[in-house]
Short mmCIF file of C-alpha atoms in Angstrom, two decimals:
data_model
loop_
_atom_site.label_atom_id
_atom_site.label_comp_id
_atom_site.label_asym_id
_atom_site.label_seq_id
_atom_site.Cartn_x
_atom_site.Cartn_y
_atom_site.Cartn_z
CA MET A 1 -23.99 -1.40 -24.05
CA TYR A 2 -22.71 2.12 -24.71
CA LEU A 3 -22.53 1.72 -28.51
CA THR A 4 -23.72 -1.21 -30.61
CA SER A 5 -23.59 0.19 -34.14
CA PRO A 6 -21.98 -2.39 -36.47
CA ASP A 7 -20.70 0.44 -38.68
CA PHE A 8 -18.91 2.01 -35.71
CA TYR A 9 -16.94 -1.16 -34.86
CA LYS A 10 -16.33 -1.92 -38.54
CA PHE A 11 -14.77 1.54 -38.91
CA LEU A 12 -12.52 0.90 -35.88
CA GLU A 13 -11.32 -2.41 -37.28
CA GLU A 14 -10.69 -1.10 -40.80
CA ASN A 15 -8.77 1.94 -39.53
CA LYS A 16 -6.95 0.48 -36.51
CA ASP A 17 -3.56 1.44 -37.98
CA SER A 18 -4.61 4.70 -39.61
CA ASP A 19 -3.33 8.14 -38.70
CA PRO A 20 -6.01 9.74 -36.45
CA LEU A 21 -5.20 13.22 -37.79
CA ARG A 22 -5.72 12.09 -41.37
CA LEU A 23 -9.02 10.44 -40.39
CA ARG A 24 -10.27 13.65 -38.79
CA LEU A 25 -9.74 15.43 -42.10
CA SER A 26 -11.48 12.75 -44.14
CA LYS A 27 -15.17 12.15 -44.83
CA VAL A 28 -16.68 9.47 -42.59
CA SER A 29 -20.13 7.90 -42.47
CA ASP A 30 -22.61 9.96 -40.44
CA SER A 31 -24.20 6.84 -38.95
CA PHE A 32 -22.01 7.22 -35.83
CA ASP A 33 -20.06 9.87 -33.92
CA LYS A 34 -16.94 10.42 -36.07
CA ASN A 35 -14.88 12.18 -33.37
CA PHE A 36 -15.66 9.54 -30.75
CA ALA A 37 -14.73 6.75 -33.18
CA ILE A 38 -11.40 8.39 -34.06
CA THR A 39 -10.72 8.90 -30.36
CA GLN A 40 -10.99 5.09 -29.96
CA ILE A 41 -8.40 4.54 -32.69
CA GLU A 42 -6.08 7.17 -31.19
CA CYS A 43 -6.35 5.65 -27.69
CA ARG A 44 -5.88 2.10 -28.93
CA ILE A 45 -2.70 3.05 -30.79
CA LYS A 46 -1.29 4.76 -27.69
CA CYS A 47 -2.25 1.86 -25.39
CA ARG A 48 -0.92 -1.07 -27.44
CA GLN A 49 1.91 -1.65 -24.99
CA LYS A 50 0.04 -0.44 -21.92
CA LEU A 51 -3.32 -2.28 -22.25
CA PRO A 52 -2.93 -5.11 -24.78
CA PHE A 53 -5.35 -7.44 -22.99
CA PHE A 54 -8.18 -4.92 -22.76
CA ILE A 55 -7.93 -3.58 -26.30
CA SER A 56 -7.84 -7.12 -27.69
CA ASN A 57 -11.60 -6.98 -27.13
CA LYS A 58 -12.92 -5.05 -30.13
CA PHE A 59 -15.87 -3.70 -28.10
CA PHE A 60 -13.67 -2.10 -25.41
CA LEU A 61 -14.15 1.69 -25.31
CA PHE A 62 -12.27 4.73 -24.01
CA PRO A 63 -14.16 7.82 -22.78
CA ASP A 64 -11.36 10.21 -23.86
CA PRO A 65 -7.56 10.38 -24.37
CA THR A 66 -6.97 11.69 -20.83
CA ALA A 67 -8.59 8.61 -19.30
CA ALA A 68 -6.34 6.42 -21.45
CA GLN A 69 -3.27 8.39 -20.41
CA GLN A 70 -4.11 8.26 -16.69
CA ALA A 71 -5.14 4.59 -16.62
CA SER A 72 -2.98 2.04 -14.83
CA HIS A 73 -0.63 -0.06 -16.95
CA GLN A 74 -2.17 -3.53 -17.01
CA ALA A 75 0.99 -4.97 -15.43
CA ILE A 76 0.56 -2.59 -12.50
CA ALA A 77 -3.15 -3.43 -12.26
CA ARG A 78 -2.20 -7.10 -11.95
CA TYR A 79 0.20 -6.19 -9.16
CA HIS A 80 -2.61 -4.29 -7.43
CA ASP A 81 -4.64 -7.51 -7.73
CA HIS A 82 -1.74 -9.37 -6.09
CA LEU A 83 -1.68 -6.86 -3.22
CA ALA A 84 -5.43 -7.27 -2.71
CA GLY A 85 -4.80 -10.94 -1.98
CA ALA A 86 -7.76 -12.56 -0.26
CA ASP A 87 -9.66 -9.27 0.16
CA SER A 88 -13.18 -9.93 -1.06
CA LYS A 89 -15.06 -6.67 -0.52
CA ILE A 90 -13.28 -3.83 -2.32
CA LEU A 91 -14.11 -0.20 -3.04
CA ASP A 92 -12.39 1.66 -5.90
CA MET A 93 -13.10 5.31 -5.11
CA THR A 94 -11.75 6.83 -8.35
CA ALA A 95 -12.41 4.30 -11.09
CA GLY A 96 -11.59 6.37 -14.22
CA LEU A 97 -11.15 4.00 -17.15
CA GLY A 98 -11.60 1.15 -14.65
CA ILE A 99 -8.51 -0.95 -15.41
CA ASP A 100 -7.87 -1.60 -11.71
CA ALA A 101 -11.53 -2.24 -10.86
CA MET A 102 -11.96 -4.68 -13.75
CA THR A 103 -8.70 -6.48 -13.03
CA LEU A 104 -9.74 -6.92 -9.40
CA SER A 105 -13.14 -8.17 -10.60
CA PHE A 106 -11.66 -10.98 -12.71
CA ASN A 107 -11.48 -12.82 -9.36
CA GLN A 108 -15.11 -13.84 -9.07
CA ASN A 109 -14.77 -14.39 -5.30
CA ARG A 110 -14.67 -10.62 -4.87
CA THR A 111 -17.36 -7.95 -4.80
CA ILE A 112 -16.13 -4.67 -6.27
CA THR A 113 -17.78 -1.26 -6.02
CA ALA A 114 -16.35 1.35 -8.39
CA ILE A 115 -17.16 5.04 -7.92
CA GLU A 116 -16.70 7.48 -10.81
CA LEU A 117 -17.68 11.15 -10.68
CA ASP A 118 -17.68 11.79 -14.45
CA GLU A 119 -20.91 10.56 -16.02
CA LYS A 120 -19.42 9.65 -19.40
CA LYS A 121 -16.57 7.69 -17.80
CA SER A 122 -19.08 5.95 -15.56
CA ASP A 123 -21.31 4.99 -18.50
CA ILE A 124 -18.38 3.63 -20.53
CA LEU A 125 -17.08 1.67 -17.55
CA MET A 126 -20.53 0.09 -17.26
CA HIS A 127 -20.28 -0.80 -20.96
CA ASN A 128 -16.82 -2.35 -20.51
CA THR A 129 -18.03 -4.22 -17.44
CA GLU A 130 -20.78 -5.78 -19.58
CA ILE A 131 -18.49 -6.86 -22.40
CA PHE A 132 -16.19 -8.64 -19.90
CA GLN A 133 -19.26 -10.10 -18.10
CA LEU A 134 -18.17 -8.81 -14.68
CA SER A 135 -21.34 -9.32 -12.69
CA ASN A 136 -19.43 -8.81 -9.43
CA LEU A 137 -18.49 -5.20 -10.36
CA THR A 138 -20.96 -2.42 -9.56
CA VAL A 139 -20.32 1.03 -11.07
CA ILE A 140 -21.76 4.09 -9.31
CA ASN A 141 -21.76 7.61 -10.76
CA ASN A 142 -21.14 9.72 -7.66
CA ASP A 143 -18.60 11.75 -5.71
CA SER A 144 -16.57 9.17 -3.77
CA ILE A 145 -16.24 11.23 -0.58
CA THR A 146 -20.00 11.88 -0.57
CA PHE A 147 -20.58 8.16 -1.14
CA LEU A 148 -18.31 7.17 1.74
CA ASN A 149 -19.78 9.76 4.11
CA ASN A 150 -23.24 8.31 3.46
CA SER A 151 -22.16 4.67 3.63
CA ALA A 152 -22.30 2.32 6.59
CA ASP A 153 -20.25 -0.33 4.75
CA PHE A 154 -16.87 -1.56 5.93
CA PHE A 155 -14.55 -2.84 3.19
CA ASP A 156 -11.61 -5.21 3.22
CA LEU A 157 -9.79 -2.80 0.94
CA ILE A 158 -10.27 0.73 -0.36
CA PHE A 159 -8.27 1.60 -3.46
CA ILE A 160 -7.98 5.25 -4.44
CA ASP A 161 -6.08 7.05 -7.19
CA PRO A 162 -6.64 10.79 -6.57
CA SER A 163 -6.89 12.95 -9.68
CA ARG A 164 -3.53 14.59 -10.36
CA ARG A 165 -4.98 17.46 -12.38
CA ASP A 166 -5.88 20.87 -10.95
CA THR A 167 -8.82 23.06 -11.99
CA LYS A 168 -6.78 24.33 -14.97
CA ASN A 169 -5.95 20.74 -16.05
CA ASN A 170 -2.31 21.15 -15.01
CA ARG A 171 -0.51 18.13 -13.61
CA VAL A 172 0.08 18.08 -9.85
CA PHE A 173 1.63 15.46 -7.58
CA ARG A 174 1.29 16.70 -3.97
CA PHE A 175 -1.63 14.98 -2.26
CA GLN A 176 -2.92 18.32 -0.99
CA ASP A 177 -3.30 19.48 -4.62
CA CYS A 178 -5.04 16.28 -5.79
CA SER A 179 -8.73 15.48 -5.71
CA PRO A 180 -9.79 14.19 -3.30
CA ASP A 181 -7.17 15.26 -0.78
CA VAL A 182 -6.44 11.89 0.83
CA VAL A 183 -4.35 13.47 3.59
CA ALA A 184 -7.35 15.50 4.74
CA TYR A 185 -9.71 12.50 4.41
CA GLN A 186 -7.45 9.76 5.77
CA GLU A 187 -9.55 9.30 8.94
CA LEU A 188 -12.66 8.77 6.82
CA LEU A 189 -10.89 6.23 4.62
CA THR A 190 -9.43 4.18 7.47
CA ALA A 191 -12.77 4.24 9.31
CA HIS A 192 -14.35 2.38 6.38
CA ALA A 193 -11.72 -0.24 5.52
CA ARG A 194 -9.34 -2.78 6.96
CA ARG A 195 -6.72 -1.52 4.49
CA VAL A 196 -6.41 1.53 2.23
CA ILE A 197 -4.09 1.63 -0.81
CA ILE A 198 -3.44 5.07 -2.28
CA LYS A 199 -1.89 5.43 -5.70
CA ALA A 200 0.41 8.43 -6.17
CA SER A 201 2.77 10.05 -8.66
CA PRO A 202 6.36 8.71 -8.88
CA LEU A 203 7.39 12.31 -8.09
CA LEU A 204 5.88 12.06 -4.60
CA ASP A 205 8.10 13.19 -1.71
CA ILE A 206 8.46 10.04 0.40
CA SER A 207 9.80 11.84 3.49
CA LYS A 208 6.80 14.20 3.51
CA THR A 209 4.44 11.27 3.01
CA LEU A 210 5.87 9.60 6.10
CA ARG A 211 4.97 12.72 8.07
CA ASP A 212 1.54 13.24 6.48
CA PHE A 213 -0.11 9.90 7.24
CA ARG A 214 -1.09 8.08 10.39
CA ASN A 215 -1.69 4.30 10.52
CA LEU A 216 0.89 3.91 7.75
CA ARG A 217 1.99 0.35 7.02
CA SER A 218 4.01 0.52 3.81
CA ILE A 219 5.20 2.67 0.91
CA ARG A 220 6.05 0.95 -2.36
CA ALA A 221 7.76 2.38 -5.42
CA ILE A 222 6.45 0.37 -8.39
CA GLY A 223 8.10 0.17 -11.79
CA VAL A 224 7.64 -1.69 -15.06
CA LYS A 225 10.86 -2.88 -16.72
CA GLY A 226 12.93 -0.41 -14.72
CA GLU A 227 10.73 2.68 -15.19
CA CYS A 228 9.12 3.97 -12.00
CA LYS A 229 5.37 4.27 -12.65
CA GLU A 230 3.79 5.01 -9.27
CA ILE A 231 4.07 5.14 -5.51
CA LEU A 232 1.62 3.05 -3.45
CA ILE A 233 0.84 4.11 0.12
CA GLU A 234 -0.83 1.54 2.36
CA LEU A 235 -2.78 2.53 5.47
CA VAL A 236 -4.48 0.27 8.00
CA SER A 237 -7.78 0.69 9.79
CA ASN A 238 -8.04 3.38 12.47
CA SER A 239 -10.15 0.95 14.51
CA TYR A 240 -8.03 -0.33 17.41
CA ASP A 241 -9.65 -3.77 17.38
CA VAL A 242 -9.16 -4.22 13.61
CA ARG A 243 -5.60 -2.89 13.78
CA LYS A 244 -4.75 -5.15 16.71
CA SER A 245 -6.06 -8.17 14.78
CA GLN A 246 -3.96 -7.19 11.76
CA LEU A 247 -0.79 -6.85 13.81
CA ILE A 248 -1.26 -10.31 15.26
CA ASN A 249 -2.07 -11.79 11.82
CA PHE A 250 1.12 -10.31 10.40
CA GLY A 251 3.19 -11.69 13.26
CA TYR A 252 3.92 -8.42 15.07
CA GLY A 253 2.03 -9.04 18.30
CA GLU A 254 0.12 -6.03 19.60
CA GLU A 255 2.89 -3.49 19.17
CA ALA A 256 3.18 -1.03 16.30
CA THR A 257 4.53 -2.54 13.09
CA PRO A 258 7.64 -1.12 11.47
CA ILE A 259 6.78 0.84 8.31
CA ILE A 260 8.02 -1.04 5.26
CA LEU A 261 9.57 0.73 2.27
CA GLU A 262 9.78 -1.43 -0.84
CA ALA A 263 11.08 -1.05 -4.41
CA VAL A 264 9.30 -3.37 -6.86
CA ASN A 265 10.18 -3.94 -10.51
CA LEU A 266 7.65 -5.75 -12.72
CA ASP A 267 7.80 -7.25 -16.16
CA SER A 268 5.23 -6.36 -18.83
CA LYS A 269 2.88 -9.07 -17.55
CA GLY A 270 2.92 -7.89 -13.95
CA ASN A 271 5.31 -10.54 -12.61
CA VAL A 272 7.80 -9.37 -9.98
CA ILE A 273 11.33 -9.19 -11.41
CA SER A 274 12.84 -7.83 -8.22
CA SER A 275 11.75 -6.64 -4.80
CA PHE A 276 13.89 -4.87 -2.21
CA LYS A 277 12.58 -3.98 1.28
CA ILE A 278 13.80 -1.91 4.18
CA THR A 279 12.16 -0.48 7.29
CA LYS A 280 11.64 3.25 7.71
CA ASP A 281 14.20 3.57 10.50
CA GLU A 282 17.07 1.96 8.61
CA ASP A 283 20.38 2.07 10.48
CA ILE A 284 22.67 4.26 8.33
CA SER A 285 25.72 3.79 10.58
CA SER A 286 26.85 0.80 8.52
CA ILE A 287 27.19 2.74 5.24
CA LEU A 288 30.74 2.43 3.94
CA TYR A 289 32.23 5.10 1.66
CA ALA A 290 34.69 4.60 -1.17
CA VAL A 291 38.06 6.25 -1.71
CA PRO A 292 39.67 6.77 -5.16
CA GLN A 293 41.92 3.74 -4.63
CA ASP A 294 38.81 1.50 -4.49
CA LEU A 295 38.09 2.22 -8.16
CA LYS A 296 40.34 -0.17 -10.01
CA PRO A 297 39.85 -2.14 -13.24
CA ASP A 298 36.98 -4.66 -13.21
CA VAL A 299 35.37 -3.67 -9.91
CA TYR A 300 31.59 -3.43 -10.25
CA VAL A 301 29.68 -0.16 -10.38
CA LEU A 302 26.11 -0.35 -9.06
CA GLU A 303 23.45 2.14 -10.15
CA PRO A 304 20.19 1.66 -8.18
CA SER A 305 16.93 1.59 -10.16
CA PRO A 306 14.59 4.61 -10.04
CA MET A 307 12.39 2.66 -7.60
CA MET A 308 15.37 2.09 -5.31
CA MET A 309 16.17 5.79 -5.48
CA LYS A 310 12.73 6.52 -4.03
CA ILE A 311 13.23 4.39 -0.89
CA SER A 312 16.96 5.16 -0.37
CA PRO A 313 18.11 1.75 0.95
CA TRP A 314 21.77 2.74 1.09
CA SER A 315 22.77 0.86 4.23
CA LYS A 316 21.16 -2.40 3.11
CA ILE A 317 22.86 -2.14 -0.31
CA CYS A 318 26.22 -1.86 1.45
CA LYS A 319 25.45 -4.89 3.64
CA GLU A 320 23.75 -7.16 1.10
CA PHE A 321 26.10 -6.53 -1.82
CA GLU A 322 29.34 -5.88 0.11
CA ALA A 323 29.41 -2.46 -1.49
CA LYS A 324 30.72 1.02 -0.77
CA LYS A 325 28.89 4.25 -1.54
CA PHE A 326 30.74 6.88 -3.57
CA ALA A 327 29.69 9.80 -1.34
CA PRO A 328 26.69 10.79 0.84
CA SER A 329 24.99 12.55 -2.09
CA SER A 330 26.37 10.31 -4.86
CA HIS A 331 23.89 7.45 -5.00
CA LEU A 332 26.23 5.04 -6.77
CA PHE A 333 28.12 2.09 -5.31
CA ILE A 334 31.12 -0.12 -6.04
CA SER A 335 31.74 -3.72 -5.12
CA GLU A 336 34.60 -6.14 -5.75
CA LYS A 337 32.10 -9.01 -5.65
CA TYR A 338 29.58 -9.52 -8.46
CA PRO A 339 26.24 -8.20 -7.09
CA ASP A 340 23.90 -11.03 -8.07
CA LYS A 341 20.26 -9.91 -8.49
CA PHE A 342 21.07 -6.27 -7.81
CA PRO A 343 17.93 -4.15 -8.46
CA GLY A 344 19.45 -1.73 -10.92
CA ARG A 345 22.22 -1.44 -13.48
CA VAL A 346 25.57 -3.17 -13.00
CA CYS A 347 28.67 -2.05 -14.91
CA ARG A 348 32.33 -3.03 -14.85
CA PHE A 349 34.74 -0.15 -14.13
CA LYS A 350 37.32 0.41 -16.90
CA HIS A 351 39.30 3.59 -16.15
CA PHE A 352 39.13 7.21 -15.01
CA ILE A 353 38.60 9.85 -17.69
CA THR A 354 40.76 12.98 -17.83
CA LYS A 355 41.10 15.93 -20.21
CA LYS A 356 43.70 13.92 -22.14
CA ASP A 357 40.93 11.51 -23.19
CA ARG A 358 38.92 14.11 -25.12
CA LYS A 359 40.41 13.22 -28.48
CA SER A 360 40.25 9.43 -28.04
CA LEU A 361 36.61 9.54 -26.84
CA SER A 362 35.33 11.79 -29.64
CA GLY A 363 32.51 9.95 -31.39
CA PHE A 364 32.55 7.12 -28.82
CA PRO A 365 29.05 5.60 -28.22
CA ALA A 366 28.13 5.73 -24.53
CA SER A 367 25.35 6.69 -22.13
CA VAL A 368 26.21 9.41 -19.62
CA VAL A 369 25.06 9.51 -16.00
CA SER A 370 25.81 12.55 -13.84
CA ARG A 371 25.22 12.25 -10.10
CA ASN A 372 26.42 14.96 -7.71
CA HIS A 373 28.91 16.31 -10.27
CA PRO A 374 29.53 19.94 -11.36
CA LEU A 375 28.68 19.09 -14.99
CA SER A 376 25.35 17.75 -16.26
CA SER A 377 25.08 14.70 -18.51
CA ASP A 378 24.50 16.90 -21.58
CA GLU A 379 27.52 19.07 -20.74
CA ILE A 380 29.75 16.02 -20.40
CA ARG A 381 28.46 14.62 -23.69
CA LYS A 382 29.40 17.89 -25.42
CA VAL A 383 32.82 18.11 -23.76
CA TYR A 384 33.83 14.67 -25.06
CA ASN A 385 31.73 14.78 -28.27
CA LEU A 386 30.08 11.45 -27.43
CA LYS A 387 27.51 9.53 -29.45
CA GLU A 388 24.54 7.71 -27.92
CA GLY A 389 25.20 4.11 -26.90
CA ASP A 390 24.01 1.55 -24.36
CA SER A 391 26.91 -0.88 -23.98
CA HIS A 392 29.21 1.61 -22.21
CA PHE A 393 28.44 4.16 -19.50
CA ILE A 394 30.35 7.25 -18.49
CA TYR A 395 29.64 8.16 -14.88
CA ALA A 396 30.31 11.64 -13.49
CA THR A 397 30.08 11.80 -9.70
CA ARG A 398 32.13 12.45 -6.58
CA ILE A 399 34.23 10.33 -4.28
CA GLY A 400 34.07 12.26 -1.05
CA GLN A 401 34.39 15.87 -2.21
CA LYS A 402 36.40 15.07 -5.33
CA PRO A 403 34.61 15.13 -8.73
CA VAL A 404 35.48 12.10 -10.84
CA THR A 405 34.51 10.86 -14.30
CA PHE A 406 35.07 7.30 -15.43
CA LEU A 407 34.26 4.82 -18.18
CA SER A 408 32.47 1.54 -17.46
CA GLU A 409 31.09 -1.34 -19.47
CA SER A 410 27.45 -2.38 -18.99
CA ILE A 411 26.75 -5.89 -17.69
CA THR A 412 23.05 -5.69 -16.80
CA HIS A 413 20.18 -3.16 -17.16
#
């Protein structure tokens, strides 16, 4: 194990709720690495909501705060496990803290290989693998591209989360700026696996991603309790025989499969709250647009979730929820029918807001959403002197070319 000093773990337990800054200024026993111990307390405090299962084990260690920050939320890791399905031979090319690799390894029917370039991260992942008794998880300290180039293995699934930090430790989100560059190495990846799942920033440009990758099967926008956390890109093998077998298994015959775009919202345990799918070539001819007369008291206002915003399923929203879109660039909808199980916020329209309402709205508690409107949310809040609130929403948008602002009452979040 990486560290076995009883004093070290006693210090962690006794100071689990202490201020890390205060601890760094205090005198601590020299029987263990003070800075490393305080880093554990700092990471555990920050990851209480993100990794409760893992940090419930008092021997679980973090290599550094960055690894804790970049690690998958355990709910997302459980969803990755769900996507892996029956896959039994899995390669995690960029293990990091190892939350995904360990979660996948809890299924003892699998064999997991986890590659980690950083020696310290690799050593600590080995330690954490031991404390969870994951004999089916092998950790290798190596460059993942070098490993794959020298490997003759073929995996059921390759999982890769490219580093989104440049050489100056600045955050990046374009694949070409990440390490490794999965766009450049996509042929290598799909030559070694039946499926490849690539984890990306929620800021990823979906339209560019569709152009960048070959053998693309799906793109998923994944969120936890309504907050978009990541984009998952799924590729299939570049082997014709393997790809042909997959198409038949998935019921598509031997022709190319339609690329699926999906918005997924999870709860804190990784269970799917909502899922909304479309195909890449969605027919937009059926999108209906609203006119001012459609906004009348008690009609429903639909605000798609951040995950829905990534896949832009505007036509299907109109069809499935009998809705009308405000304008081509106003990604809000209205419906006279209650939109049961709508993946986003639902409000009830109350009335339009005009300059005459400034005095009556002063101090009113409401959230403000500006979409395709001349004024920003902050500017609107200042104009009407609004307080923060979550039971009412003021929307600023356009119907056609006309800017409108209106008050609505929240029904769901």
